[in-house]
JSON list of C-alpha atoms in Angstrom, two decimals:
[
{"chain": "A", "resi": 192, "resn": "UNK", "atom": "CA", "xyz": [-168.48, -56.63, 93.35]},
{"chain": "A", "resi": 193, "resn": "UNK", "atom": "CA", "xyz": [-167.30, -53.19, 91.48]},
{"chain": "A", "resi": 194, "resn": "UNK", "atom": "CA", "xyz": [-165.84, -50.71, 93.75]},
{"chain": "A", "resi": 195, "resn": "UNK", "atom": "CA", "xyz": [-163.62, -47.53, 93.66]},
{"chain": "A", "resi": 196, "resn": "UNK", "atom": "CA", "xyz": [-160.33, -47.64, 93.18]},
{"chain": "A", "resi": 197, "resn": "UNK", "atom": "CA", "xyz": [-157.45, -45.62, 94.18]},
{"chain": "A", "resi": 198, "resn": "UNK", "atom": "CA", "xyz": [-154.06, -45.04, 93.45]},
{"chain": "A", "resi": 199, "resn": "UNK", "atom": "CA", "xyz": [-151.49, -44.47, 94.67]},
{"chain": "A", "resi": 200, "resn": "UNK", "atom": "CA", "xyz": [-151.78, -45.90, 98.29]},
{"chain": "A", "resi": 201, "resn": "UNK", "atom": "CA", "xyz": [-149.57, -43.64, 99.80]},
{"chain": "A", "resi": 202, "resn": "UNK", "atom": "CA", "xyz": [-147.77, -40.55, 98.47]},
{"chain": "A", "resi": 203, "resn": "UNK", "atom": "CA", "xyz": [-145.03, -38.91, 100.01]},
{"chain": "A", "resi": 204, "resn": "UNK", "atom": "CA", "xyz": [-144.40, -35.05, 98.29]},
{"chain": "A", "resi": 205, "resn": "UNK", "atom": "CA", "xyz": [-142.22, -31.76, 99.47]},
{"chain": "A", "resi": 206, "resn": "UNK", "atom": "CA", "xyz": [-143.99, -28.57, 100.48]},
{"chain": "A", "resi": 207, "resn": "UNK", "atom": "CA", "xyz": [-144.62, -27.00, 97.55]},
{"chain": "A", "resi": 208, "resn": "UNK", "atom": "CA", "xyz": [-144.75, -29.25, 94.46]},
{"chain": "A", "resi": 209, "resn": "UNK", "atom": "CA", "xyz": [-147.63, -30.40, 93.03]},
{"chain": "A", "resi": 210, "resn": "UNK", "atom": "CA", "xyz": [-149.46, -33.87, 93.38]},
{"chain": "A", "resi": 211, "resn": "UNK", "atom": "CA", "xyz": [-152.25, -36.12, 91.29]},
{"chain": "A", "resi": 212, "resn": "UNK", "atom": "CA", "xyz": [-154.04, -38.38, 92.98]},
{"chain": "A", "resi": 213, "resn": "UNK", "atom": "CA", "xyz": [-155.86, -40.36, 90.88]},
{"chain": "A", "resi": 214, "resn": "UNK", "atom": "CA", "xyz": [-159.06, -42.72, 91.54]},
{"chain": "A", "resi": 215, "resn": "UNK", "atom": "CA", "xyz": [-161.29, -44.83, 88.82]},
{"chain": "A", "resi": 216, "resn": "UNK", "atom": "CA", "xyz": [-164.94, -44.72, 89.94]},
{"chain": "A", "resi": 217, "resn": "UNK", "atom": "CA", "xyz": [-167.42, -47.55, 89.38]},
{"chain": "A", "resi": 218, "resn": "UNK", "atom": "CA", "xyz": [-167.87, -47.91, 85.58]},
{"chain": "A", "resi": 219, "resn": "UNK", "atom": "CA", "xyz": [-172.21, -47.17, 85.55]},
{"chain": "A", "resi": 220, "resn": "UNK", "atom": "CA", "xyz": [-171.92, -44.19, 88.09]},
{"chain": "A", "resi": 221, "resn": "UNK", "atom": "CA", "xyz": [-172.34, -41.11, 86.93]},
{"chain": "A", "resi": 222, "resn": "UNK", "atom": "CA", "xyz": [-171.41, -38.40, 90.33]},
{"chain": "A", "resi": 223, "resn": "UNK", "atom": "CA", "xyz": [-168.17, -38.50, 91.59]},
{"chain": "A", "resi": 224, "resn": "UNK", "atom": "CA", "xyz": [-166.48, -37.02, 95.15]},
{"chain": "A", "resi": 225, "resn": "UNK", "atom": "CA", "xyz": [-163.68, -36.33, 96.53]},
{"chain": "A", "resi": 226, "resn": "UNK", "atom": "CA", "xyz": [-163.15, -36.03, 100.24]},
{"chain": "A", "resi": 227, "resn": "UNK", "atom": "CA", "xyz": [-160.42, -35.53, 102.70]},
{"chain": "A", "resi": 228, "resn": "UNK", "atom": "CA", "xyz": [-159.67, -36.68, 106.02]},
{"chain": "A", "resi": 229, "resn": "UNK", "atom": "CA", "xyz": [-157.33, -35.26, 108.57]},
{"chain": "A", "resi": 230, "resn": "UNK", "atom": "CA", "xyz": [-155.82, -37.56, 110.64]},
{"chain": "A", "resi": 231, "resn": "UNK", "atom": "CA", "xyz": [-158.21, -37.87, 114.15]},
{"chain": "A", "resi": 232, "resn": "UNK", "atom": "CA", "xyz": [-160.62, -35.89, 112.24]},
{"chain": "A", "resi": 233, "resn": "UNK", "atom": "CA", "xyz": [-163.98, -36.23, 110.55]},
{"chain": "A", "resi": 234, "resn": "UNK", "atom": "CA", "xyz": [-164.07, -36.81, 106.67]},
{"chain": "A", "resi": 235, "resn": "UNK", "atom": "CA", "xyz": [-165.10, -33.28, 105.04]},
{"chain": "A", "resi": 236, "resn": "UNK", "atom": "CA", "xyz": [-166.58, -32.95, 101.61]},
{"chain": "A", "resi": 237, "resn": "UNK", "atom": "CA", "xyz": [-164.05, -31.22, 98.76]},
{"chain": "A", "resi": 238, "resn": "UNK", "atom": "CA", "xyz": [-165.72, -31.32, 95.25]},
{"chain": "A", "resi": 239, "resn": "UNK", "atom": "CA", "xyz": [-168.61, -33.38, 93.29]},
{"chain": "A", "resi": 240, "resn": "UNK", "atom": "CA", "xyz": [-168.22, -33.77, 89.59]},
{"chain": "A", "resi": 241, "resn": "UNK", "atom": "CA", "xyz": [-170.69, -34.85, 86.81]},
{"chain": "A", "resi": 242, "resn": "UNK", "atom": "CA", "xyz": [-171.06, -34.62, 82.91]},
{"chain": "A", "resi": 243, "resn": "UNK", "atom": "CA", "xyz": [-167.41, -33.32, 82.78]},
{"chain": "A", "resi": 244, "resn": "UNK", "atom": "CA", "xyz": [-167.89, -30.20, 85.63]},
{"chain": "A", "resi": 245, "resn": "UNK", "atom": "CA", "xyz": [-167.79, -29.52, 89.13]},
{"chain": "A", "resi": 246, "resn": "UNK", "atom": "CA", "xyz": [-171.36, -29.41, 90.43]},
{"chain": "A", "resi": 247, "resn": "UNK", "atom": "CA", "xyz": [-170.49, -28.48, 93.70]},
{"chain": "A", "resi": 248, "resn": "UNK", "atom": "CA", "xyz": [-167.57, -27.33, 96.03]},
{"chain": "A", "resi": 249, "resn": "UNK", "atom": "CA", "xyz": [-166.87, -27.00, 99.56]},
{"chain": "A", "resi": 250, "resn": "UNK", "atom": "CA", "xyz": [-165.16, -23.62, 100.98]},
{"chain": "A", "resi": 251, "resn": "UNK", "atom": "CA", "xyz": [-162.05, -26.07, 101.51]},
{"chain": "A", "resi": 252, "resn": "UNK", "atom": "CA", "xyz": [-161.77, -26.26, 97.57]},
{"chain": "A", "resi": 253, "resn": "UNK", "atom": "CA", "xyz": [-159.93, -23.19, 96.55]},
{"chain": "A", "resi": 254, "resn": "UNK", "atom": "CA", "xyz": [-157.66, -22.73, 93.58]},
{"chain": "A", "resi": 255, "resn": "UNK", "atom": "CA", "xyz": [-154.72, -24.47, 94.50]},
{"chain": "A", "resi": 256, "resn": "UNK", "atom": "CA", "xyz": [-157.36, -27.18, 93.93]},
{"chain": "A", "resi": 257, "resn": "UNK", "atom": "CA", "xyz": [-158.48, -29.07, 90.75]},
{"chain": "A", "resi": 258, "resn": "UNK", "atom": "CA", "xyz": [-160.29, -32.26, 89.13]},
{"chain": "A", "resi": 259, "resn": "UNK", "atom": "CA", "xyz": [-160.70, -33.99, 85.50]},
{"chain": "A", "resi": 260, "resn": "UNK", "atom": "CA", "xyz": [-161.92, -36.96, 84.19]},
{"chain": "A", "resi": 261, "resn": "UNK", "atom": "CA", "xyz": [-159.41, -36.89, 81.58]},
{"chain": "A", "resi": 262, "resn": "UNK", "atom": "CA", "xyz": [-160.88, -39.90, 79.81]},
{"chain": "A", "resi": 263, "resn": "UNK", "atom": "CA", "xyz": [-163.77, -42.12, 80.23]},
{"chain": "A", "resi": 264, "resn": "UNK", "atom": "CA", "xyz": [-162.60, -44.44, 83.21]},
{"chain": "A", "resi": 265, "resn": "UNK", "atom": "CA", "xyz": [-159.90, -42.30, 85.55]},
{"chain": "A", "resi": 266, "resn": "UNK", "atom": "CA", "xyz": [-161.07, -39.12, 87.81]},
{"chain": "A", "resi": 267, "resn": "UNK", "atom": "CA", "xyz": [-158.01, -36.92, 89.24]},
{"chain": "A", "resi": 268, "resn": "UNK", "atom": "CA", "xyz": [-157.43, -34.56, 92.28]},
{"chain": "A", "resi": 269, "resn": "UNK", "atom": "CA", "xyz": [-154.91, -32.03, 91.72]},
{"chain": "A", "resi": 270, "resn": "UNK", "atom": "CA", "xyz": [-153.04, -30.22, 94.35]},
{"chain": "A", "resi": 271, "resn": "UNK", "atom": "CA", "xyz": [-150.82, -27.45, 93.53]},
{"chain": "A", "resi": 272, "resn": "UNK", "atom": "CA", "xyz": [-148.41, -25.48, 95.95]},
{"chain": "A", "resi": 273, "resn": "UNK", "atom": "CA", "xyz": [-148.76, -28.19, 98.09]},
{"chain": "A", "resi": 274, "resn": "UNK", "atom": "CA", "xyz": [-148.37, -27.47, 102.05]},
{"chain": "A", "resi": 275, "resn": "UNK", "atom": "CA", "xyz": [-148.26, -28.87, 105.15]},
{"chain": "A", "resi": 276, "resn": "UNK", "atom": "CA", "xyz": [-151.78, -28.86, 106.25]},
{"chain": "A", "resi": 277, "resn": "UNK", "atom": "CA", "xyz": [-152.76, -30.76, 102.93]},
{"chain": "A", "resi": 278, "resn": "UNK", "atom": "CA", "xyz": [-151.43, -33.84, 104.79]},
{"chain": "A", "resi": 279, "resn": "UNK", "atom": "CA", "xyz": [-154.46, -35.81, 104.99]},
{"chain": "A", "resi": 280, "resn": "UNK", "atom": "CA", "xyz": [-156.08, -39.37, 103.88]},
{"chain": "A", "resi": 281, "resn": "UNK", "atom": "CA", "xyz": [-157.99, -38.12, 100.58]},
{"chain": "A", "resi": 282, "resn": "UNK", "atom": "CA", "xyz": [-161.36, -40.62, 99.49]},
{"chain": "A", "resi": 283, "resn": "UNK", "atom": "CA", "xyz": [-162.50, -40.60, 96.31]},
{"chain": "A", "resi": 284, "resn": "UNK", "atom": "CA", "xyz": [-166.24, -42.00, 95.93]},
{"chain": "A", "resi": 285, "resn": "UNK", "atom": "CA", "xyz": [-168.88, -42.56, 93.38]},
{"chain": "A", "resi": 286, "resn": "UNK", "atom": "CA", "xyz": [-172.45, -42.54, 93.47]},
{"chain": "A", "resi": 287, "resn": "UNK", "atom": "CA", "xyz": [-174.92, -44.22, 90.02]},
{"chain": "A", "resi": 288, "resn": "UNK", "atom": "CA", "xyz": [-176.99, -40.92, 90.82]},
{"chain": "A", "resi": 289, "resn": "UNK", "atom": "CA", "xyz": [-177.40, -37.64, 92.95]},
{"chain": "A", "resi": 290, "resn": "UNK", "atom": "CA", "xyz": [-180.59, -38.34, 94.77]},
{"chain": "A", "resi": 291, "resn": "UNK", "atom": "CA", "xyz": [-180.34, -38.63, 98.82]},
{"chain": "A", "resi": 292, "resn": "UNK", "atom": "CA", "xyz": [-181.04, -42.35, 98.83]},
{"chain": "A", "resi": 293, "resn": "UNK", "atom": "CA", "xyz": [-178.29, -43.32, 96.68]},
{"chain": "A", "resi": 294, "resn": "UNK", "atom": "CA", "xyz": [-175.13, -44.40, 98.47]},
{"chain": "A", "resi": 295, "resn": "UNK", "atom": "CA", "xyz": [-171.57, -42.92, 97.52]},
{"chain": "A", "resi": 296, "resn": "UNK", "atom": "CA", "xyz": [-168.98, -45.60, 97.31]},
{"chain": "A", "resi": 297, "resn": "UNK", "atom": "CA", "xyz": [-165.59, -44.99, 98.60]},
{"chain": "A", "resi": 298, "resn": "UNK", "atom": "CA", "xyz": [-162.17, -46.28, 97.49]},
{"chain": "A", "resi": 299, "resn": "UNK", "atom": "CA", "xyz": [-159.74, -46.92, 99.75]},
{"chain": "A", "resi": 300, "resn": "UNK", "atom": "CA", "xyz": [-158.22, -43.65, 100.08]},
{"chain": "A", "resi": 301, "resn": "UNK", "atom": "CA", "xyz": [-154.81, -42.50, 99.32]},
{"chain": "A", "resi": 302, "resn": "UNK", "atom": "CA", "xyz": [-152.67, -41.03, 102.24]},
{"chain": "A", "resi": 303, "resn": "UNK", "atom": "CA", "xyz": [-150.45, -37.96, 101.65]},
{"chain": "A", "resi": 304, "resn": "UNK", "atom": "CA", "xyz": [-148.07, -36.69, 103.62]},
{"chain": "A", "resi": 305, "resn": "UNK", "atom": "CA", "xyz": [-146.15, -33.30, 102.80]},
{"chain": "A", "resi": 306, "resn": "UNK", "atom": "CA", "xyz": [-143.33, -33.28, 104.25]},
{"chain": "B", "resi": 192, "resn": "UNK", "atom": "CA", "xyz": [-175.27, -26.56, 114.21]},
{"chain": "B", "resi": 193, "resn": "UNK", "atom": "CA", "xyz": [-173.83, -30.02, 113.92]},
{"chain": "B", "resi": 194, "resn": "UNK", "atom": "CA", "xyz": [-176.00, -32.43, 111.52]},
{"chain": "B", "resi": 195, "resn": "UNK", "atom": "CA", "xyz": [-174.59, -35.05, 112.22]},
{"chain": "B", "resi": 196, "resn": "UNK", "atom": "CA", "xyz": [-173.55, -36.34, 115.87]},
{"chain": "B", "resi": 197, "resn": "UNK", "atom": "CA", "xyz": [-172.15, -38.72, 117.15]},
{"chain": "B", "resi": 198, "resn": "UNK", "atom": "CA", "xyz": [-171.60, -38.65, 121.25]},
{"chain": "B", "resi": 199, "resn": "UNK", "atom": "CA", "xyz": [-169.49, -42.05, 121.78]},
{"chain": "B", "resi": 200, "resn": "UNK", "atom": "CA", "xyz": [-166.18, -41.33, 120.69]},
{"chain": "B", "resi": 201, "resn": "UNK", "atom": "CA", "xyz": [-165.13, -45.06, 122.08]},
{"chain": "B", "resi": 202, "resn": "UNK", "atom": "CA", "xyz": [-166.93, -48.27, 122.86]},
{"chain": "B", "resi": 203, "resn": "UNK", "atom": "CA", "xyz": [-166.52, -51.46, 123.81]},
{"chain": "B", "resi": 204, "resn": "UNK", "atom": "CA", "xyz": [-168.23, -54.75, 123.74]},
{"chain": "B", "resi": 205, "resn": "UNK", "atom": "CA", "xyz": [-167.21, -58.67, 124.38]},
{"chain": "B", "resi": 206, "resn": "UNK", "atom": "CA", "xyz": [-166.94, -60.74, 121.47]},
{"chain": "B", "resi": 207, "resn": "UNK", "atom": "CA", "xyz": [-170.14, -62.20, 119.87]},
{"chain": "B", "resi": 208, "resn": "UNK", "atom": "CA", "xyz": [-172.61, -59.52, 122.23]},
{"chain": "B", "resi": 209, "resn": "UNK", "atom": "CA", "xyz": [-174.88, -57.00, 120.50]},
{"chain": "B", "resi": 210, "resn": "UNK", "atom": "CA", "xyz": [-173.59, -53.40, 120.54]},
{"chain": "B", "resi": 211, "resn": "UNK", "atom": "CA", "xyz": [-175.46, -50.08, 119.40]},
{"chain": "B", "resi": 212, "resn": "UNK", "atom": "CA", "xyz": [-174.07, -47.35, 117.92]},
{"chain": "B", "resi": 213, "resn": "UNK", "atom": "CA", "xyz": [-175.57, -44.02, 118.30]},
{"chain": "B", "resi": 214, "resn": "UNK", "atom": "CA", "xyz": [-176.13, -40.98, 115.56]},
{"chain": "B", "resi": 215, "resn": "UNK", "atom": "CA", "xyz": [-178.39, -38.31, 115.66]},
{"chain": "B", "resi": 216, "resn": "UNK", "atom": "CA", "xyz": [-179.25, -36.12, 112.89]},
{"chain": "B", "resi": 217, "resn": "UNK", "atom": "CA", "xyz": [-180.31, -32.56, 111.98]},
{"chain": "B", "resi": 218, "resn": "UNK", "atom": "CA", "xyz": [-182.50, -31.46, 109.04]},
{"chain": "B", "resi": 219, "resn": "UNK", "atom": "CA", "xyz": [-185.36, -29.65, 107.86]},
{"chain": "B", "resi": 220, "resn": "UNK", "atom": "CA", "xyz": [-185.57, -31.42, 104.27]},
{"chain": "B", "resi": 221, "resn": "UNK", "atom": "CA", "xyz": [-188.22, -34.20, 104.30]},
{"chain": "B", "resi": 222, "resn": "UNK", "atom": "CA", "xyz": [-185.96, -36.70, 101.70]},
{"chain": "B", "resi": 223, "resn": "UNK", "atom": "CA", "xyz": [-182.74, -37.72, 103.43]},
{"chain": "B", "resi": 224, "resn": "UNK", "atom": "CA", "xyz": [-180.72, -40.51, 103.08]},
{"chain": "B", "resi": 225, "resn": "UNK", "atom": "CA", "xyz": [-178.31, -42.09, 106.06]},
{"chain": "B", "resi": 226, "resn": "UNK", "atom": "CA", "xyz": [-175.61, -44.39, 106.07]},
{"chain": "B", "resi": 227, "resn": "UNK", "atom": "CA", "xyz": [-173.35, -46.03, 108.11]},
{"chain": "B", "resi": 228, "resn": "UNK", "atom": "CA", "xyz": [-169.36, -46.38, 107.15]},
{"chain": "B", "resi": 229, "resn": "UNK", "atom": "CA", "xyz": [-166.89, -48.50, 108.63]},
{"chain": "B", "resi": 230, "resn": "UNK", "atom": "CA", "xyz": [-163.68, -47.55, 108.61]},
{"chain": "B", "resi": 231, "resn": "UNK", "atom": "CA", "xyz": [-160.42, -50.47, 109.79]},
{"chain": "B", "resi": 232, "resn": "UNK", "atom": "CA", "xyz": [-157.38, -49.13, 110.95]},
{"chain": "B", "resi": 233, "resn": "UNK", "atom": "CA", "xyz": [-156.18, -49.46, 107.39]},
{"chain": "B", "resi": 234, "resn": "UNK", "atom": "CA", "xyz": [-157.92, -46.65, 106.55]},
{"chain": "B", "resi": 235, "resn": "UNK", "atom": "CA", "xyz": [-160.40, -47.57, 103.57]},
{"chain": "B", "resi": 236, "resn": "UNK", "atom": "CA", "xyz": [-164.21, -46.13, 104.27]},
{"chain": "B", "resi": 237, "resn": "UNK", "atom": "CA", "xyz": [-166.83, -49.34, 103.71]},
{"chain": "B", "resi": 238, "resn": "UNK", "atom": "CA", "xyz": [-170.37, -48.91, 103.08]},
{"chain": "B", "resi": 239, "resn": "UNK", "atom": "CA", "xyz": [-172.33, -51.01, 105.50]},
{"chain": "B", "resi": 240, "resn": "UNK", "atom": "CA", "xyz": [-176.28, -49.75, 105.58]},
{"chain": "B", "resi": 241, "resn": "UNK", "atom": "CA", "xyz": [-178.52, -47.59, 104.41]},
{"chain": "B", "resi": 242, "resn": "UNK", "atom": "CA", "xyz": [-181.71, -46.38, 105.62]},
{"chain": "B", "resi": 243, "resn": "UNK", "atom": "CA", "xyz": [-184.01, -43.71, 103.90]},
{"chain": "B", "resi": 244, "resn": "UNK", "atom": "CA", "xyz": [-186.01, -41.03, 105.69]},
{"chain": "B", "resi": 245, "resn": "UNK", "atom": "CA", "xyz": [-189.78, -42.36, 104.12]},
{"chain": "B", "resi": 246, "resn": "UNK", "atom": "CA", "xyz": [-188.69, -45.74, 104.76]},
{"chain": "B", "resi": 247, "resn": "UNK", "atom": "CA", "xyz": [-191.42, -47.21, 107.35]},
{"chain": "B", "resi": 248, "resn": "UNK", "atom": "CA", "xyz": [-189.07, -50.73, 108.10]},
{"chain": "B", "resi": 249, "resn": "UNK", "atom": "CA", "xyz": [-185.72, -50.40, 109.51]},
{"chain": "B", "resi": 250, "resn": "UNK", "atom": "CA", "xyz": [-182.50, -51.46, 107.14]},
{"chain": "B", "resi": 251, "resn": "UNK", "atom": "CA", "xyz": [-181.00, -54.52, 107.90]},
{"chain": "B", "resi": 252, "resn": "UNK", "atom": "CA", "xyz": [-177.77, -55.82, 106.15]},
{"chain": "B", "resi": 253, "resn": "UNK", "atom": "CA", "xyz": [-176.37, -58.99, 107.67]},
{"chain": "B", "resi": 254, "resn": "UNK", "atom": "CA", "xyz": [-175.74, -58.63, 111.35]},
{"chain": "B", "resi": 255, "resn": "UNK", "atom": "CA", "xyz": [-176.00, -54.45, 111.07]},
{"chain": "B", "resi": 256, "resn": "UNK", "atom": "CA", "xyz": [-179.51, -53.05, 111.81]},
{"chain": "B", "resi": 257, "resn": "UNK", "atom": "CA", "xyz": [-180.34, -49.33, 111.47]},
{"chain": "B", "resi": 258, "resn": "UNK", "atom": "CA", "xyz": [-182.75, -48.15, 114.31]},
{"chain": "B", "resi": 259, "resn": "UNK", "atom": "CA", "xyz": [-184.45, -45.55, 112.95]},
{"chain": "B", "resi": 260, "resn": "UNK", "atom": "CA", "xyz": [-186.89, -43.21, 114.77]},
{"chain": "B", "resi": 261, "resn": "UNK", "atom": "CA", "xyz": [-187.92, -40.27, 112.78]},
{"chain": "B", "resi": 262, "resn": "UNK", "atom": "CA", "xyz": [-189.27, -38.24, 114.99]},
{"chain": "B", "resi": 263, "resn": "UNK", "atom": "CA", "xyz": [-186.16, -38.56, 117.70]},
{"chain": "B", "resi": 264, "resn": "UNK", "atom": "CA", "xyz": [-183.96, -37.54, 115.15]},
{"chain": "B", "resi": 265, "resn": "UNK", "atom": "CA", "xyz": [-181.61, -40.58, 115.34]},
{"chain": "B", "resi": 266, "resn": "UNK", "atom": "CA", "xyz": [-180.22, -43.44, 113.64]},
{"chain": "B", "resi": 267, "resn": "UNK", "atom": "CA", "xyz": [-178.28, -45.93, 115.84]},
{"chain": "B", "resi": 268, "resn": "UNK", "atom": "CA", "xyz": [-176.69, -48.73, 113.86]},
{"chain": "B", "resi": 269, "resn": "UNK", "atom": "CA", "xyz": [-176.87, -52.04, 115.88]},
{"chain": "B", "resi": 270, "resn": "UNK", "atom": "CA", "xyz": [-174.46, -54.67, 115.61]},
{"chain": "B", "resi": 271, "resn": "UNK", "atom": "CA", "xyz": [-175.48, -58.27, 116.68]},
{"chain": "B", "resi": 272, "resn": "UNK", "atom": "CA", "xyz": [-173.15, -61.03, 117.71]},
{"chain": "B", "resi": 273, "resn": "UNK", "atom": "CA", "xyz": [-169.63, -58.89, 117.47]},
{"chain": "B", "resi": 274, "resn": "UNK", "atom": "CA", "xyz": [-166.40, -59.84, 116.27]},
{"chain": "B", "resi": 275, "resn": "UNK", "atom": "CA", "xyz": [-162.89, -59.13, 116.40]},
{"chain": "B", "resi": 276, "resn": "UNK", "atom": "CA", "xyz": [-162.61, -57.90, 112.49]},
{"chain": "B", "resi": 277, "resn": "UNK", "atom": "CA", "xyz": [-165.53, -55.16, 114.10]},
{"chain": "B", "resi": 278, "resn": "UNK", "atom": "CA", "xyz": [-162.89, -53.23, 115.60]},
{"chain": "B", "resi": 279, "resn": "UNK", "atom": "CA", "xyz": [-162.68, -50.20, 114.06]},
{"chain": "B", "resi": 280, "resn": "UNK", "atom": "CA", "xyz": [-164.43, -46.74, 113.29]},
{"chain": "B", "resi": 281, "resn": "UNK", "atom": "CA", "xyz": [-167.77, -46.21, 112.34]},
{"chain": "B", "resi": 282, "resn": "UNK", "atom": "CA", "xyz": [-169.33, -43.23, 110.89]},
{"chain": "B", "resi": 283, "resn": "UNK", "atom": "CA", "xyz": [-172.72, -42.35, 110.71]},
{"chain": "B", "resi": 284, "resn": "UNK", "atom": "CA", "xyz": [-173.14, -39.75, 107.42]},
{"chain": "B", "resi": 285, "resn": "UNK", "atom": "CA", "xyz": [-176.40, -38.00, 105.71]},
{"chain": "B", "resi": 286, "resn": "UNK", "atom": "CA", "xyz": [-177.40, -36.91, 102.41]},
{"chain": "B", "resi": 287, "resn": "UNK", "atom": "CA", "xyz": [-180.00, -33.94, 102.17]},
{"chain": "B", "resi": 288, "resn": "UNK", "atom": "CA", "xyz": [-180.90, -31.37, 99.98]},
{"chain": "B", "resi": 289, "resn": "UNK", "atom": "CA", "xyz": [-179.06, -28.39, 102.46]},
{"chain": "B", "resi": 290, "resn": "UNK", "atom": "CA", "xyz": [-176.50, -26.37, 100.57]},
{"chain": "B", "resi": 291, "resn": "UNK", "atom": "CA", "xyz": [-176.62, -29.08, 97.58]},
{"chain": "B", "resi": 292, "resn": "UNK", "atom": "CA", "xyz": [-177.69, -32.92, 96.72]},
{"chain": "B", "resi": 293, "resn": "UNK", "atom": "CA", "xyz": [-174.01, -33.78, 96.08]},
{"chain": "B", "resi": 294, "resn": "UNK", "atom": "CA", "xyz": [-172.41, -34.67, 99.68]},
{"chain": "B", "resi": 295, "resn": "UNK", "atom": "CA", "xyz": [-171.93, -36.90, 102.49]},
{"chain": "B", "resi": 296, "resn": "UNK", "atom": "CA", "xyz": [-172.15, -35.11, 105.77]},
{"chain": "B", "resi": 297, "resn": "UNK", "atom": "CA", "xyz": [-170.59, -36.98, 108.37]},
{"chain": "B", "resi": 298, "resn": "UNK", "atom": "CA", "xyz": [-169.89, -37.82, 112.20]},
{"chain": "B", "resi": 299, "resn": "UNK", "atom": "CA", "xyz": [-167.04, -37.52, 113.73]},
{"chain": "B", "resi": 300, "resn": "UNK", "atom": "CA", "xyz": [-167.34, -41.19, 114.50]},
{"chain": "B", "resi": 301, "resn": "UNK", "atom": "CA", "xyz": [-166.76, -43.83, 116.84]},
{"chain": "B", "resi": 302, "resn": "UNK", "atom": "CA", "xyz": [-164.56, -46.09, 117.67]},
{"chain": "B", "resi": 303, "resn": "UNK", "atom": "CA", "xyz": [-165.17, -49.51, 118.63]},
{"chain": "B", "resi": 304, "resn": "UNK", "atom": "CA", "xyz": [-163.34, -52.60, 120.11]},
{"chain": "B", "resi": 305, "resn": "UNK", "atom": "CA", "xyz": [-164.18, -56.15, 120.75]},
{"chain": "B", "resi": 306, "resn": "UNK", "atom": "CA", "xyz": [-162.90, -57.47, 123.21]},
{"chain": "B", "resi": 307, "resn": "UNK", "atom": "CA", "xyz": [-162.23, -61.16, 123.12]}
]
């Protein structure tokens, strides 16, 4: 079965620099996601992306905060200035369309830690 | 106000028992999707069921079941005959039309064991 996939597993970055997390959605979906999760906490909503933009942000999404599909199979999150509260497990899904009934599919997240 | 709740932050049932999972939801939009997640302690976030809001049957997917009553506002996901690879969290998440199509609104979850 085709899922999301997400790499790397686990990144490990100083306060301050800059980190790509990168994810490659299901090949026929079209909407893609990224979430985050703190640790003990709920998974929040970041950014949705189709036909090459954002279509819709959260508040959480501010400029240190970025995404591209640089080519037709890899999606990216890009975090600069990182800091400590970025520490989080960050999901990147996919969904074939944007209508309620269709399900997003998840990868399997990539944890960071700022240390 | 939350949309999504979820009031069991830990449960517990005996191996191969039935256990129900409860979520209630918030929304004025007629068209809504809700799903269920799973979520091990490795950390990866599994689709398990779906169930959408002008659907008259409840989902079923295996041994998950989606009790769905529309006008109480919830969707309690049932698992039948538990076992020990259950363990883990489960959200219950949304999809409406409120402040945009695009996301998943979800619980804060709940975590289950099975006991053996």
């Amino acid at each position: 079965e085709p899922e999301v996939t997400q790499t790397p597993s686990h990144q490990v970055t100083q306060m301050g620099q800059e980190v790509i997390l990168r994810c490659v959605p299901i090949s026929n979906h079209l909407y893609f996601y990224w979430y985050r999760q703190i640790l003990g906490q709920k998974v929040e909503f970041l950014v949705s992306f189709y036909n090459n933009e954002i279509s819709e942000k959260s508040e959480i999404f501010d400029d240190q905060f970025s995404v591209e599909r640089p080519d037709g199979s890899n999606f990216t999150l890009k975090i600069r200035s990182t800091k400590l509260e970025d520490s989080a497990m960050y999901f990147c899904a996919s969904s074939v369309g944007q209508h309620v009934h269709q399900p997003q599919h998840f990868g399997d997240g990539t944890r960071l830690s700022i240390l | 106000a939350q949309k999504i709740t979820q009031t069991q932050p830990g449960m517990f049932v005996q191996e191969k028992e039935a256990v129900t999972l409860d979520c209630t939801y918030d929304t004025s939009d007629q068209s809504y999707g809700l799903f269920w997640y799973k979520q091990p302690s490795s950390g990866e976030m599994i689709f398990l069921i779906y169930q959408g809001s002008y659907d008259e049957q409840n989902a079923t997917e295996g041994r998950y079941s989606l009790n769905f009553q529309k006008a109480r506002k919830s969707a309690n996901l049932v698992i039948s005959a538990s076992q020990l690879g259950d363990s883990a969290m489960y959200f219950c998440a949304m999809r409406d039309g409120s402040g945009g199509y695009q996301k998943v609104t979800f619980g804060t979850g709940t975590k289950l064991q099975v006991i053996p």
